[in-house]
Each structure stands twice: as structure tokens, then as C-alpha cells.
XYZ file of C-alpha atoms in Angstrom:
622
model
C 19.364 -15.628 43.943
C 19.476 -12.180 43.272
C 16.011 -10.438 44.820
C 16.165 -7.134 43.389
C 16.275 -5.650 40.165
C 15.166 -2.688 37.951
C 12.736 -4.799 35.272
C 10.739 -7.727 35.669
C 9.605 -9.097 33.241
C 6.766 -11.616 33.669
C 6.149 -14.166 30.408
C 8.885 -15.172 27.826
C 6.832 -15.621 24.674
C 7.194 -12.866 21.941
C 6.631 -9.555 24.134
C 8.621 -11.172 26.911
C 11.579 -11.852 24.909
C 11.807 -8.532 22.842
C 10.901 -7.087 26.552
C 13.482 -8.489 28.357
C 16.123 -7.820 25.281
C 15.406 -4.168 24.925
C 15.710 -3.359 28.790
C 18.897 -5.364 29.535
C 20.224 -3.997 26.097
C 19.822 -0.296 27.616
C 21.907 -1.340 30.365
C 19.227 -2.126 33.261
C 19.375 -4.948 35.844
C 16.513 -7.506 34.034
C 14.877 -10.519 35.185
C 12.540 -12.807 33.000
C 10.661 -14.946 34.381
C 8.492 -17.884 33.203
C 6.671 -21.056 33.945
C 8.825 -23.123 31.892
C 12.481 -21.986 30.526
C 11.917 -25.387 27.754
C 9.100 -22.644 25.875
C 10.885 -19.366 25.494
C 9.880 -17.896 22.425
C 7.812 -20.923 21.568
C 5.297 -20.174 18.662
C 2.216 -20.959 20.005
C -0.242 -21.084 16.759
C 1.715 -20.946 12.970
C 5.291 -21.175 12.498
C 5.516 -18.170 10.610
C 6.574 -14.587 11.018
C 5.636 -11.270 8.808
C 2.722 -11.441 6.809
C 0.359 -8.111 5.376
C 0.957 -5.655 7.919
C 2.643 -7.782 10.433
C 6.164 -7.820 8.489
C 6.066 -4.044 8.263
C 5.971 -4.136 12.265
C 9.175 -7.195 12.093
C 11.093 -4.441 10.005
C 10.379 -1.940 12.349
C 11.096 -4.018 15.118
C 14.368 -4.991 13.739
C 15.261 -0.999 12.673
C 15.106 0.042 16.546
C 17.626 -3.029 17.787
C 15.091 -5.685 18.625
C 15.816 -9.590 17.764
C 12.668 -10.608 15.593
C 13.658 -9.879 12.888
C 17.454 -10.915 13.403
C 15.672 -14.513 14.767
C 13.240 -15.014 11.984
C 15.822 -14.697 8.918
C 18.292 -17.293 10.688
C 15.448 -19.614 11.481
C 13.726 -19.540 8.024
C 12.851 -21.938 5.664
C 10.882 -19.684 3.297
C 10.541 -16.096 1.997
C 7.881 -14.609 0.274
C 7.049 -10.572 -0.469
C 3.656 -10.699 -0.122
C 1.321 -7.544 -2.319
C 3.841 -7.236 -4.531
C 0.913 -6.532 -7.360
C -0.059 -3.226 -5.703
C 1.755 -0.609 -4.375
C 4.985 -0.584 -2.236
C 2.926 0.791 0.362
C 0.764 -2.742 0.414
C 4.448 -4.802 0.149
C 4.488 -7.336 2.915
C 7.717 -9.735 4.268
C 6.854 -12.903 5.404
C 8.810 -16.151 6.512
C 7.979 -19.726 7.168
C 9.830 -20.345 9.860
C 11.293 -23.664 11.969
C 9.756 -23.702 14.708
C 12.207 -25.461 16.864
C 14.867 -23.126 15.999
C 13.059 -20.254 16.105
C 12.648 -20.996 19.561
C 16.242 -21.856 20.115
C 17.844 -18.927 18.557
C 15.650 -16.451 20.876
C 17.038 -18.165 24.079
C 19.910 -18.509 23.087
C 20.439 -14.667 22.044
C 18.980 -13.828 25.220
C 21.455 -15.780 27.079
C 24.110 -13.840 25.951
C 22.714 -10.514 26.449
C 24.020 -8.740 29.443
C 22.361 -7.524 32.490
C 19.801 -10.368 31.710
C 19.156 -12.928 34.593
C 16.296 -15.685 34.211
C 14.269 -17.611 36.511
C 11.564 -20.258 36.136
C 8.375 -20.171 38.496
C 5.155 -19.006 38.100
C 4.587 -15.249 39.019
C 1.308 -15.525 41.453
C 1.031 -11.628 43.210
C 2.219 -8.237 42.219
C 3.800 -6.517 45.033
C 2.872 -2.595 45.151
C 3.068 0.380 47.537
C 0.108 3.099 47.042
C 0.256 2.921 43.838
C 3.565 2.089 42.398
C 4.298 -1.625 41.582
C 7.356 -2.944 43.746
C 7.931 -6.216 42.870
C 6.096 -9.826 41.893
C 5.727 -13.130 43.732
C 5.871 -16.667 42.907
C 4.287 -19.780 43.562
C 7.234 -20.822 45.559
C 6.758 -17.742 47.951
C 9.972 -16.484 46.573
C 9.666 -12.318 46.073
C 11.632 -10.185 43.783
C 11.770 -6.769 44.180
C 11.524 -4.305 40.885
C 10.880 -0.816 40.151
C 8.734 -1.966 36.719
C 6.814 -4.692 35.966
C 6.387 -6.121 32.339
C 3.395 -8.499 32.321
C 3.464 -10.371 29.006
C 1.183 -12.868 29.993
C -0.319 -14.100 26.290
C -3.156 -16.888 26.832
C -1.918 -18.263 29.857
C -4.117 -15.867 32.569
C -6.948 -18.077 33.719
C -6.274 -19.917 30.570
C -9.277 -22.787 29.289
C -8.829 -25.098 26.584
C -11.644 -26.817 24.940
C -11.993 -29.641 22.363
C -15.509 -30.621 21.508
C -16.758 -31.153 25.220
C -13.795 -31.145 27.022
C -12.583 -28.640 28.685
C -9.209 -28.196 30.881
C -7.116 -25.659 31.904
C -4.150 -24.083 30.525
C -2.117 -21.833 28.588
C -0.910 -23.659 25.729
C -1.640 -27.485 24.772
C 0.489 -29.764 27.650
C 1.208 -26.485 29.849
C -0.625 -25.484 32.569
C -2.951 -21.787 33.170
C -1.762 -18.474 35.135
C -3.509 -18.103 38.069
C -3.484 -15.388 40.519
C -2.658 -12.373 38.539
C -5.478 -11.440 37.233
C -7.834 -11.229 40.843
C -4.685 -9.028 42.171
C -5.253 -6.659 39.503
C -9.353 -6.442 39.700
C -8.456 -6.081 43.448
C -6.198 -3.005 42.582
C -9.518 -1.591 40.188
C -8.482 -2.911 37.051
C -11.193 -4.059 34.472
C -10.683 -7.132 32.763
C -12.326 -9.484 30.300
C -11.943 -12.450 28.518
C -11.163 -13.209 24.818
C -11.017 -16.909 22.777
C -8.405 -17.973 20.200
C -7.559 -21.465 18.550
C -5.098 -23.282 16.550
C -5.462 -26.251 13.837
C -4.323 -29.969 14.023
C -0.901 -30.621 13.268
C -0.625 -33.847 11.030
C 2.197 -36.117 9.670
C 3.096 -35.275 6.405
C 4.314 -38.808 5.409
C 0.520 -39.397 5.331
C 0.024 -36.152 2.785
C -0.295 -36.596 -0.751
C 1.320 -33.321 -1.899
C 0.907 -34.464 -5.993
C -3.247 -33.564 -5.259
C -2.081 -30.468 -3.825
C -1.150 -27.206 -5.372
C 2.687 -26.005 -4.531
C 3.687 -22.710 -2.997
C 7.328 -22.276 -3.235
C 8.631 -19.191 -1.965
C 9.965 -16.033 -4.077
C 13.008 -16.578 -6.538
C 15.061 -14.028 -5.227
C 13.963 -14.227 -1.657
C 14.809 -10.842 0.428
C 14.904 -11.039 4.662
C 13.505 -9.095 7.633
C 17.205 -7.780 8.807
C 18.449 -4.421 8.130
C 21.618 -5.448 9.571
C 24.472 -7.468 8.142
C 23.273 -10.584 10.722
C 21.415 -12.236 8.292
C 21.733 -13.016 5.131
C 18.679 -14.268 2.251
C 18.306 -18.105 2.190
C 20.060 -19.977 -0.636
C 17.528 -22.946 -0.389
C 14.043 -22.301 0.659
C 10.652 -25.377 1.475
C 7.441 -24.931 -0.510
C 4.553 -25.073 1.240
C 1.197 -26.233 -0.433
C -2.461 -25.690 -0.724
C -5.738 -27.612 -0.827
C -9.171 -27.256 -0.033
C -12.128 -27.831 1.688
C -15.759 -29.447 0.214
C -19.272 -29.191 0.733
C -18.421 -32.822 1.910
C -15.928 -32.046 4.481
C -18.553 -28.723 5.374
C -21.126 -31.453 5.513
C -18.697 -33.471 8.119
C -17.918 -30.683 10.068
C -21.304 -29.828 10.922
C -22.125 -33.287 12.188
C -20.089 -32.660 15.230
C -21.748 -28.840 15.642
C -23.869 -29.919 18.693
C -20.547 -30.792 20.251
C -18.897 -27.620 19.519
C -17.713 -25.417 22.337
C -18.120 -22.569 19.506
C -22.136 -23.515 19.401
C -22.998 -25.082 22.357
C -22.149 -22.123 24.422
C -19.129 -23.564 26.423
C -17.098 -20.336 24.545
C -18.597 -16.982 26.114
C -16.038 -15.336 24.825
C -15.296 -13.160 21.799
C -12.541 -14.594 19.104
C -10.649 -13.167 16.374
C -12.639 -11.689 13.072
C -9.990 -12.344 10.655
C -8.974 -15.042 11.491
C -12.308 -17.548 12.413
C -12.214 -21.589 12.272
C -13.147 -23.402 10.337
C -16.483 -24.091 11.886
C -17.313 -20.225 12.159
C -16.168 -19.570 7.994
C -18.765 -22.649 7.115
C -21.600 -21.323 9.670
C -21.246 -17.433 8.967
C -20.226 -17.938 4.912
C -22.929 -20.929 4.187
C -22.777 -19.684 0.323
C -19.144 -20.761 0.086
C -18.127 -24.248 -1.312
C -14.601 -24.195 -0.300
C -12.235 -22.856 1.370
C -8.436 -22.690 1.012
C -6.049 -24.576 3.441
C -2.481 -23.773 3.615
C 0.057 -27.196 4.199
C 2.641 -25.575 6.237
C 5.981 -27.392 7.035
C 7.191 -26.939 10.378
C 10.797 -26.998 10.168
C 13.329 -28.445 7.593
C 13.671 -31.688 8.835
C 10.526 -32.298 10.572
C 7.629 -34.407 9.083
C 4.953 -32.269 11.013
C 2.908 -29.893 9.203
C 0.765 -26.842 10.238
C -3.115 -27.100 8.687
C -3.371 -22.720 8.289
C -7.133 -22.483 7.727
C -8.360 -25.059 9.835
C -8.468 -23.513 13.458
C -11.099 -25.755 15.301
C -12.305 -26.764 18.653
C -14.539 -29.315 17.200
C -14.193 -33.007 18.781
C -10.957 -34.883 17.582
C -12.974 -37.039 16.208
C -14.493 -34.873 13.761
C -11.605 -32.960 12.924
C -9.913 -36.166 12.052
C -12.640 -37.613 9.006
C -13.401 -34.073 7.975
C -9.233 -33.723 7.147
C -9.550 -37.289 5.374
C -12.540 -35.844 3.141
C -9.913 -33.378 1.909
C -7.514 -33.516 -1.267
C -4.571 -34.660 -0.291
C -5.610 -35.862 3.403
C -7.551 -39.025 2.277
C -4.701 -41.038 4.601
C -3.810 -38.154 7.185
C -2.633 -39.268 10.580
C -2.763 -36.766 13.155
C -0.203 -35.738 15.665
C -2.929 -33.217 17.508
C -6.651 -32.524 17.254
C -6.620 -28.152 17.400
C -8.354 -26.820 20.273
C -9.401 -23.093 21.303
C -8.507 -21.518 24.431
C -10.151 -18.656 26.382
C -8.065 -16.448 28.484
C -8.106 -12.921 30.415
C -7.003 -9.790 29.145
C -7.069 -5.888 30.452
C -9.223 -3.498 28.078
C -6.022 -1.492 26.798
C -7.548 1.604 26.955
C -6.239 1.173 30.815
C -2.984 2.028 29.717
C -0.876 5.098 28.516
C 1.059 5.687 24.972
C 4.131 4.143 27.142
C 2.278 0.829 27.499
C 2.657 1.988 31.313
C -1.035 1.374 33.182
C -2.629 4.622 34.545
C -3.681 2.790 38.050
C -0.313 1.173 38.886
C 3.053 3.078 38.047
C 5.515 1.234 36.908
C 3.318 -1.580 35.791
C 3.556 -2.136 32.092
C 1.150 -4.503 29.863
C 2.198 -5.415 26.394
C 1.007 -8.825 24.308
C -2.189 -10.417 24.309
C -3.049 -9.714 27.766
C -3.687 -6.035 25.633
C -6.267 -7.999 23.714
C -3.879 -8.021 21.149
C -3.189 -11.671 18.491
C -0.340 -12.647 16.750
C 3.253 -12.720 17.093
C 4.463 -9.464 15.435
C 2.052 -7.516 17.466
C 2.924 -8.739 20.496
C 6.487 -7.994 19.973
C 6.186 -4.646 19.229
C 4.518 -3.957 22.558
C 6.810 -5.703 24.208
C 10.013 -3.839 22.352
C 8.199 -0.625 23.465
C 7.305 -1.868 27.067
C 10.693 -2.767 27.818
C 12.127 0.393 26.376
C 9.844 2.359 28.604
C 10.557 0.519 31.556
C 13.972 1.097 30.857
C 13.808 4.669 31.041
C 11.176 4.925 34.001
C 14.093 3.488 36.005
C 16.843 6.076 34.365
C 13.803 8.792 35.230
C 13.955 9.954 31.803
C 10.651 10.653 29.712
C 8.979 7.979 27.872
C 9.595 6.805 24.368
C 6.735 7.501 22.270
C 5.864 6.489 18.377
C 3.570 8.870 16.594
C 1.085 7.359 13.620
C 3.500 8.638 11.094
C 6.139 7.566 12.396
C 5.299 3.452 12.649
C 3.296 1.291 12.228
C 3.937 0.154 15.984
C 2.933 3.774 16.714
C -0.980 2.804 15.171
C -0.903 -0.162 17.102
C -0.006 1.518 20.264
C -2.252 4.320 19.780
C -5.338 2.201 18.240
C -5.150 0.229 21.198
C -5.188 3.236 24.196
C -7.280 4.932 22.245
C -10.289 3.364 20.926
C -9.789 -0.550 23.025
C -10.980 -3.695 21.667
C -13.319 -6.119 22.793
C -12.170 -8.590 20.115
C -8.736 -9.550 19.106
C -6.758 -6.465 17.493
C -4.248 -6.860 14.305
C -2.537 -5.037 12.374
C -3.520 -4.332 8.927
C -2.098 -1.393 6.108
C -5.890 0.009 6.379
C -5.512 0.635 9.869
C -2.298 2.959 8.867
C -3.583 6.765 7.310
C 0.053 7.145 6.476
C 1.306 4.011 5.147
C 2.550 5.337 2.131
C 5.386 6.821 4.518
C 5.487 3.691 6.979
C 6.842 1.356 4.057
C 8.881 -1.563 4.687
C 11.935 -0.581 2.904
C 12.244 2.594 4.845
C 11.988 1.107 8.428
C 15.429 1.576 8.644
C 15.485 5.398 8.056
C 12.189 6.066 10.017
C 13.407 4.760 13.586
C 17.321 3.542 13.079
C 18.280 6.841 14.070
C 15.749 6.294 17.018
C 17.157 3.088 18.222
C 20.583 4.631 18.286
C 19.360 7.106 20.569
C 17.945 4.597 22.604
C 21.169 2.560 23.316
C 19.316 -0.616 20.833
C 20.993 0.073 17.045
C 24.575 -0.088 17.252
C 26.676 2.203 15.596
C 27.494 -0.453 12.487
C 23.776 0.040 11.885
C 23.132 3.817 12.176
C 26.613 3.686 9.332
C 24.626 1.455 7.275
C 21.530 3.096 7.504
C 23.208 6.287 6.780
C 25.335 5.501 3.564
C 22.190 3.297 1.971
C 20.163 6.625 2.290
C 23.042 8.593 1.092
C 23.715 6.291 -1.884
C 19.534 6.605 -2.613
C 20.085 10.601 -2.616
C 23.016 10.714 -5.072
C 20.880 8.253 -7.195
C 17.877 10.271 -7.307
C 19.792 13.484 -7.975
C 21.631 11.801 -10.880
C 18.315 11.107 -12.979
C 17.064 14.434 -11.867
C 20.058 16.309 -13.366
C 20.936 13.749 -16.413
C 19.253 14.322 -20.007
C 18.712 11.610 -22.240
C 18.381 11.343 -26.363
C 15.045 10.790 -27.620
C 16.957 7.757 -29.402
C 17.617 6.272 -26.464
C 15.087 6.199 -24.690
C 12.535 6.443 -27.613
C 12.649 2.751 -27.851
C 12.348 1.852 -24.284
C 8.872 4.107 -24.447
C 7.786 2.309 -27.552
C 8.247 -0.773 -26.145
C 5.551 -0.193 -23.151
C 3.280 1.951 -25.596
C 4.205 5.109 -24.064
C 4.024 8.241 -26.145
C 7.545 9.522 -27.064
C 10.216 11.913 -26.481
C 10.447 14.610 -29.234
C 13.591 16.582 -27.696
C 15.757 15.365 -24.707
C 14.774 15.308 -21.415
C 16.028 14.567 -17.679
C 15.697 10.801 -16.941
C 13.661 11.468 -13.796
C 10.623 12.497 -16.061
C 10.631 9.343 -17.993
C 11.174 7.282 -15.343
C 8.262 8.612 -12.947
C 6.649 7.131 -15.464
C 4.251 4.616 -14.309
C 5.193 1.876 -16.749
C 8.823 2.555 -16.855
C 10.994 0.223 -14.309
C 14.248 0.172 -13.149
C 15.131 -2.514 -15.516
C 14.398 -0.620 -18.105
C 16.495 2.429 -17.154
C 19.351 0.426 -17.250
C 18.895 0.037 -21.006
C 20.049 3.632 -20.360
C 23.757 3.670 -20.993
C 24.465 6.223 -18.709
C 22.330 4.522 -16.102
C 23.869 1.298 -16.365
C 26.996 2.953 -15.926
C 26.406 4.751 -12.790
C 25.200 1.484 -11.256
C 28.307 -0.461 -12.049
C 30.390 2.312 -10.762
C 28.824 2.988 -7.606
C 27.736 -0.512 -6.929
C 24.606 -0.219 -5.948
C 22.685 -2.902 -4.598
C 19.055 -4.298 -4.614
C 18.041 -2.317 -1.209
C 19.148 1.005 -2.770
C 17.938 0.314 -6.157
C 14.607 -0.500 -4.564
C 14.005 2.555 -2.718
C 15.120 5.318 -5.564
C 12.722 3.328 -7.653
C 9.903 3.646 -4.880
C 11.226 7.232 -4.445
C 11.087 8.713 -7.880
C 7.513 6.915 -8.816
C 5.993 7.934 -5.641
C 7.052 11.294 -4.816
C 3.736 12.839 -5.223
C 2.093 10.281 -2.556
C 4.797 10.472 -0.516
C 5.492 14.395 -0.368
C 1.362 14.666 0.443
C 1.357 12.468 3.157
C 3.989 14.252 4.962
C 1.954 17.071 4.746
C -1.191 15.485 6.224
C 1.650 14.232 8.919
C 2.843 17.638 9.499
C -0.890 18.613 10.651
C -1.361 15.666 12.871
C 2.021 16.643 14.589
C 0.798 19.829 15.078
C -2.194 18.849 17.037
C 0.202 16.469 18.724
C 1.845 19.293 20.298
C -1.316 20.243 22.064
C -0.849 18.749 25.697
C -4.052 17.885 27.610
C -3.004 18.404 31.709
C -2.882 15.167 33.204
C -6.590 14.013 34.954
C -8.184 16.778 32.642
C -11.939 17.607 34.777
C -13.921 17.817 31.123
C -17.214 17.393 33.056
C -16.734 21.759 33.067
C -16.754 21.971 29.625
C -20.497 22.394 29.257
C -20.159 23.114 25.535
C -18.787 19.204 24.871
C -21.144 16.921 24.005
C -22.620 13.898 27.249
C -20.886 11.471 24.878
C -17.612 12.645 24.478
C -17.338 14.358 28.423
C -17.615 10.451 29.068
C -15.394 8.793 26.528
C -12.671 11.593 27.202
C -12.956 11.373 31.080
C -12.699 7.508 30.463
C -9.513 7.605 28.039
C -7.849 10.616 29.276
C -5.956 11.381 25.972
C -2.672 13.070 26.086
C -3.146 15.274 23.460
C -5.763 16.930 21.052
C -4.815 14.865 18.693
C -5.071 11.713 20.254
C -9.009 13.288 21.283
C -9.627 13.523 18.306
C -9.487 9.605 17.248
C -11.677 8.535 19.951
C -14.768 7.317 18.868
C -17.682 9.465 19.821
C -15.440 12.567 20.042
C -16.510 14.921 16.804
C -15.089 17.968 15.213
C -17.396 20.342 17.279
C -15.942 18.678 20.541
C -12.283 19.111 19.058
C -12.864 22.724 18.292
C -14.047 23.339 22.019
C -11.219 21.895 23.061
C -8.700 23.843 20.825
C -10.675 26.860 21.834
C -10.129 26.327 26.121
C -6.303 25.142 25.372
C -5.844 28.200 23.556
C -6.905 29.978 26.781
């Protein structure tokens, strides 16, 4: 065995992997190591990927050279677009995914990336000198020797499962808890807390009867995550289904409420607001008669199914009649009762834009152990982490995502700046600029990025480059090309739009709010060009999105090109605010506390108001 290398990475579920990836990828000596190499990439909760919000961040992912999204369209058994009655802003990719090959393709990828080594143990002590991490240890006594450290630790850090009254430990169902990090970093000052998740029952879906249930196939013309010529849309796709709960089944669920861990006061711990159980959605939202439960398959040849809506730690017991009591369920076997697991994490406002901690250099935190949930989140970090370890060890200065930039950039910066004491995801509200952080455009927003970074190979930064070229030309045409009010008079009528009395450039008609693409190419000259150049659906897409939003789009860059201004404003490193008399007691303490890097980044703190900002501006200036 090899005992030294530039990364560590410590944890191999989504952050790990897209950790590990990214830093071997930009050419640095990587080890991964994890409790168990069977679980690599395993998806803990749903077998899904994307989702509103999420599959902005897989696009994004996937546009600076990471392998989500790569992994998720050649594992997929569904596709839908998700919004797609609002905006394109609100437009959301998601997948149903197999699990077992989802899993399978991500270790399998990793294998063959270079500079990538892997061991299996359990990581036990940080090693550290002053205060720059040096290396881990493992159970086995075995040390490795690093100059970063990638902790991507998920639920598995003091992890404790419960369901109904009993409680064990562990990370995940049939694996065991993390022990030992977590008192080495209190010892080094760290503050930590502890946060709660769950996950449904799984259940045999020979014992389903899908003819009660509603369908939910996927879209006709299903799209994928990929910007890259990897992947290609699925030809066949699995419906999933829907059903619902009862007052019946409400009734059943609350009979077991004196055994819940939820109620009882087993779970101390705080657990995630969007996404509750079951037994928290019929306790906090009495008034509600049903609820909906999504029948998920797990794979395209498995007969195991994934109950979405029906997250309990309730006894197995009652889980088990108060499925039956649903449509569709009356004969459901199951294959495993859900369960809810508390686990440590590290207050994130511990941490810089670079993921990097501001105790221990070199020491990087990305995933759940940020107080972070889901999948897509916790890749993100863990692209970002490993990126930034990367270039700690080439000395070079960090890589950084502003708020207009990404929506892995509001993640980043929601999370150092403000915390959470509950789990964090993503949503488009969250984003002030998500009319310019679309998915379509991921590609054009950080490509260029990734290709800086050593991640986007040059086949994509081409592709990237001749889409957005094609999209110009496009846009240019219908700006410079009249039309007869006879031909387009009747595409107008037809949508009860007021007419054309003289001829016009087709970009007026077309911003048009009720005017598609589909119509324009009723236009002959429009059909034309399309045949000629050959344009396909991705560039079609975005002149579309391009022409009827250019309004939204050209005043958001504005509001960005403010916020980049006050990102320019550096705050010195361990900034003494207590001298600023003039700022208020509550923001001296929240900005001595955060340490923001910029005025910018000051000013999104909570407690921190426009009078405090101005002081500030007013001393940099000095």
C-alpha cells in the first residue's frame, strides 16, 4: 500500500465519488476510502436523480466534467421535465433511476479514472500538525498521509437508526455507524450537531395492484442530464404510479404514535421541512384527508418498489396494515419496514466559499455532514471540494462560484453564509437569479469553466461552443428577416393575436408570448433555415427561451453586474469588527462569527442591515 498521497477522500457516496473524480481528473495522487467498496455510490433513500432545483445542480454538475449526470442518463429508466407549465426558469430534469446500476456505473467509472487508488476501512482519526490536516487513520491502525482531506461522511457519523422502539446503530440499514471522527474534530474546536432523516418501506410489487392506481409514465420525447455526446435519451422508459392515503390509514398510523421515535422523544433531533413522514404530514396537516404516494420502481427488472411519501420510523408493524389500508396495497408484502436515522453534522458556517474549514487547512467538508439532504446537493459540494483540494495541492487559488453564476454557487454560499440547523435543499426560490441559472444554459455558464479546470474535455468546450454559435446565427436571422402580413397574419389569427398591417422582422412576432417555435416554422423562410442548418432540439430550445425572455434575462444581468461589484470588495482575512463602533451589537457578532469574504457576502447574513453595509463600504473605502 501506497501511504501518501495529495487527496483523501473519506466516504464514497455522492460527494465522495464526484470528490474523488474531480481531483484525480485534475491530475492529483487520490485515495477514496470507505467502509465498504460493495456501496459506492449506493442511493441511500429514492432511486431517483434531478427533480425542481436539484436537476438544475445535475446539469451543472455535468457542464464542469463531473459524472452525475453522465451516470444518471445511462442508468435511467425514466425521464420527466418537471415545471414545464411555467417558465423555463422553473424547468426541472428528473430521472428514475436503477438503483443497482446506478451504483455500478459510478464504480465502475471511477475505476478507470487515473491517479485514483481505493481502499476499504473505516477512517477513525484525522492526523494534523498546528493546524493543517496531514493525513487520516483507520480502524486497522493503518495511516495515510495527505495534504487535503475530503470528509464526505453523509449519515454514517455517530449514525442511530430507529424503528418504533428500537434503536441501533448505523449509517444506512445493514451497515454499521462512523465513529471517531466526529470527537477528533470537537477536540480540534469544531462545533457540531445532530440532524434526523428517514426513508419509506420498500415493498414487492407482485403484491401491488397497479389497475387501482393512477399511472405516471414519463415524458414522450424524454430529454437527459448530459451535455456531452455520452448519453443518449432513452428509447423505452417504466411508468411509475400514484395512490393515496385515507383518513383510515391516518387513523392506523396514529395507533402506533405512542411508539413513535418522532413522538415519544427518542428523536432529539431536527429533520427535513420539505420533506416530513408520513407521521409528521398527518400530525402537523390534521385538516388533510389524503395524501399522495408515489409507486416508484427500482430498476427495470426488479420487483421492488420505492413508497415516495411514506418516510416513517413508526413500528413495522404499523407501517405494514397502514400500507394494506391503501389503494392498491390491500395485499402488499414488504421487503423493509422504513426507519429514520440521526447522525452528526458540522454547522457549515465553519467553512469557507472553498468548502475548505477555517480551523483546519486543508480539511474540506462537503455532503450531509454540511447539514445538507439529497443526492444532487451533496454532489455538488463534493465536485467543488475535490476541485479545491485539487488546487490547494497545485498552490493555486481556490475555485469559487458566484450566485449568478450557479446554482451550486447559492448552495455554497447559503450554506457559509447564513448555516442551517435543519436539513438544507435546493429550491429555484432560493436562486435571485434563476432566470440566468437555467438548465439549458448550464453548459455555457461553467463549460468554459470546467475546461479551465482540467474537468470538460476539449470535445465538450467544441460542442458547447458551436450549439451557442448556431443559437446566435438563429437569433440574428429572425432579428434581421421581415415577414408578409399574409404569412404570418394567419398564424396570429389563429392564437387571437391582433395582426400585422405592414411587414415586420420575425423577432417581433415571435417575442410574442403566444407565438411558439412551432408556429414559426409555418414561416417558410423559417422552416427553411432549419432544414438547412440542421438545427436540433437543444438549439431550437434555447433561441426560443432567448428571444421570449430577453427582457428578464438582460435585467437580471444587470442586478448580477451590481452583486459582482460588491463582490470585488475584499474583507482582510480575521477582520477585528468589534472597532467599528458605528455597526450594530448584532451584526459585530454575526460578522465576527462568519467572517465573510466580501461585502457582498456581508450583506446576506442575517442580522447584517443596509446601515451596517454602508459602514462597511464607508471604512473599505478608507
Amino acid at each position: 500500500m501506497d501511504a501518501n498521497y495529495d487527496v483523501i477522500v473519506v466516504g464514497a457516496g455522492h460527494a465522495g465519488c464526484e470528490a474523488a473524480a474531480a481531483a484525480a481528473n485534475m491530475g492529483v495522487k487520490t485515495l477514496l476510502v470507505t467502509m465498504n467498496l460493495q456501496t459506492i455510490a449506493q442511493m441511500s433513500c429514492n432511486p431517483a436523480m434531478g427533480g425542481i432545483a436539484k436537476g438544475q445542480i445535475v446539469r451543472e454538475i455535468d457542464a464542469l466534467g463531473g459524472y452525475s449526470g453522465i451516470v444518471s442518463d445511462n442508468t435511467a429508466i425514466q425521464f420527466k421535465m418537471l415545471n414545464k407549465s411555467k417558465g423555463p426558469a422553473m424547468w426541472s430534469p428528473r430521472v428514475q433511476s436503477d438503483r443497482m446500476r446506478f451504483a455500478e456505473l459510478w464504480r465502475l467509472m471511477l475505476e478507470q479514472t487515473p491517479n485514483l487508488d481505493f481502499y476499504q476501512d473505516m477512517v477513525t482519526s484525522l492526523l494534523y500538525d498546528g493546524d493543517r490536516i496531514t493525513g487520516v487513520q483507520t480502524s486497522l491502525g493503518i495511516v495515510f498521509n495527505a495534504r487535503a482531506v475530503v470528509l464526505t461522511n453523509g449519515t454514517f457519523l455517530n449514525g442511530l437508526i430507529h424503528i418504533g422502539e428500537k434503536q441501533f446503530g448505523g449509517g444506512r440499514a445493514g451497515e454499521r455507524a462512523a465513529t471517531g471522527i466526529t470527537e477528533v474534530l470537537v477536540d480540534l474546536g469544531f462545533e457540531t450537531g445532530r440532524m434526523k432523516t428517514g426513508t419509506p418501506p420498500r415493498v414487492d410489487g407482485r403484491s401491488l395492484d397497479f389497475s387501482k392506481m393512477v399511472e405516471q409514465p414519463g415524458d414522450e420525447d424524454p430529454q437527459k442530464f448530459s451535455f456531452s455526446d455520452q448519453t443518449k435519451p432513452l428509447a423505452q422508459q417504466r411508468s411509475c404510479h400514484m395512490s393515496y392515503t385515507s383518513l383510515t390509514v391516518h387513523e392506523l398510523l396514529r395507533e402506533g404514535f405512542d411508539r413513535s421515535p418522532m413522538f415519544n422523544g427518542a428523536i432529539k433531533s431536527t429533520g427535513p421541512r420539505y420533506c416530513p413522514s408520513i407521521e409528521d404530514k398527518i400530525h402537523r396537516f390534521a385538516d388533510k384527508d389524503r395524501h399522495q404516494l408515489f409507486v416508484e420502481p427500482e430498476g427495470w427488472n426488479t420487483v421492488e418498489y420505492y413508497i415516495n411519501g411514506f418516510s416513517t420510523s413508526l413500528p413495522e408493524d404499523v407501517q405494514l396494515r397502514a400500507l394494506r389500508a391503501c389503494t392498491g396495497f390491500e395485499q402488499v408484502k414488504m421487503f423493509r419496514p422504513g426507519y429514520a436515522i440521526e447522525y452528526d453534522y458540522f454547522p457549515p458556517t465553519q467553512l469557507s466559499h472553498s468548502l475548505e474549514t477555517k480551523i483546519v487547512s486543508g480539511l474540506f467538508f462537503a455532503g450531509q455532514i454540511n447539514g445538507t439532504t439529497g443526492y444532487e446537493e451533496a454532489g455538488a459540494q463534493g465536485l467543488m471540494a475535490g476541485i479545491n483540494a485539487a488546487l490547494l495541492c497545485r498552490e493555486q487559488e481556490p475555485f469559487i462560484l458566484r450566485r449568478d453564476e450557479a446554482y451550486i454557487g447559492v448552495l455554497i454560499d447559503d450554506l457559509i453564509t447564513k448555516g442551517t440547523k435543519e436539513p438544507y435543499r435546493m429550491f429555484t426560490s432560493r436562486a435571485e437569479f434563476r432566470t440566468l441559472l437555467r438548465q439549458d444554459n448550464a453548459d455555457y455558464r461553467l463549460t468554459p469553466k470546467g475546461h479551465d479546470l482540467g474537468l470538460a474535455s476539449e470535445a465538450r468546450m467544441k460542442r458547447m461552443e458551436q450549439k451557442y454559435a448556431s443559437s446566435a446565427s438563429f437569433i440574428e436571422f429572425f432579428k434581421t428577416t421581415s415577414v408578409l402580413p399574409e404569412e404570418i397574419n394567419p398564424i396570429l389569427d389563429r392564437h387571437d393575436s391582433s395582426l400585422a398591417p405592414q411587414s415586420d422582422k420575425l423577432f417581433k412576432f415571435f417575442s410574442r408570448p403566444n407565438i411558439s417555435m412551432q408556429d414559426m416554422f409555418d414561416v417558410k423562410a423559417v422552416a427553411d433555415y432549419v432544414d438547412a442548418h440542421k438545427l436540433d432540439v437543444e438549439v431550437l430550445e434555447q433561441v426560443e427561451i432567448q428571444v421570449k425572455y430577453s427582457g428578464y434575462i438582460e435585467k437580471e444581468k444587470n442586478n448580477a453586474e451590481k452583486l459582482t461589484r460588491l463582490e470585488g470588495i475584499k474583507i482582510p482575512k480575521n477582520f477585528d469588527y468589534s472597532k467599528l463602533k458605528s455597526l450594530s451589537f448584532e451584526a459585530r457578532e454575526k460578522l465576527s462569527s462568519i467572517q465573510p469574504a466580501t461585502i457582498s457576502q456581508a450583506s446576506r447574513i442575517s442580522g447584517v442591515s443596509p446601515n451596517d453595509i454602508s459602514v462597511l463600504l464607508v471604512f473599505m473605502g478608507r
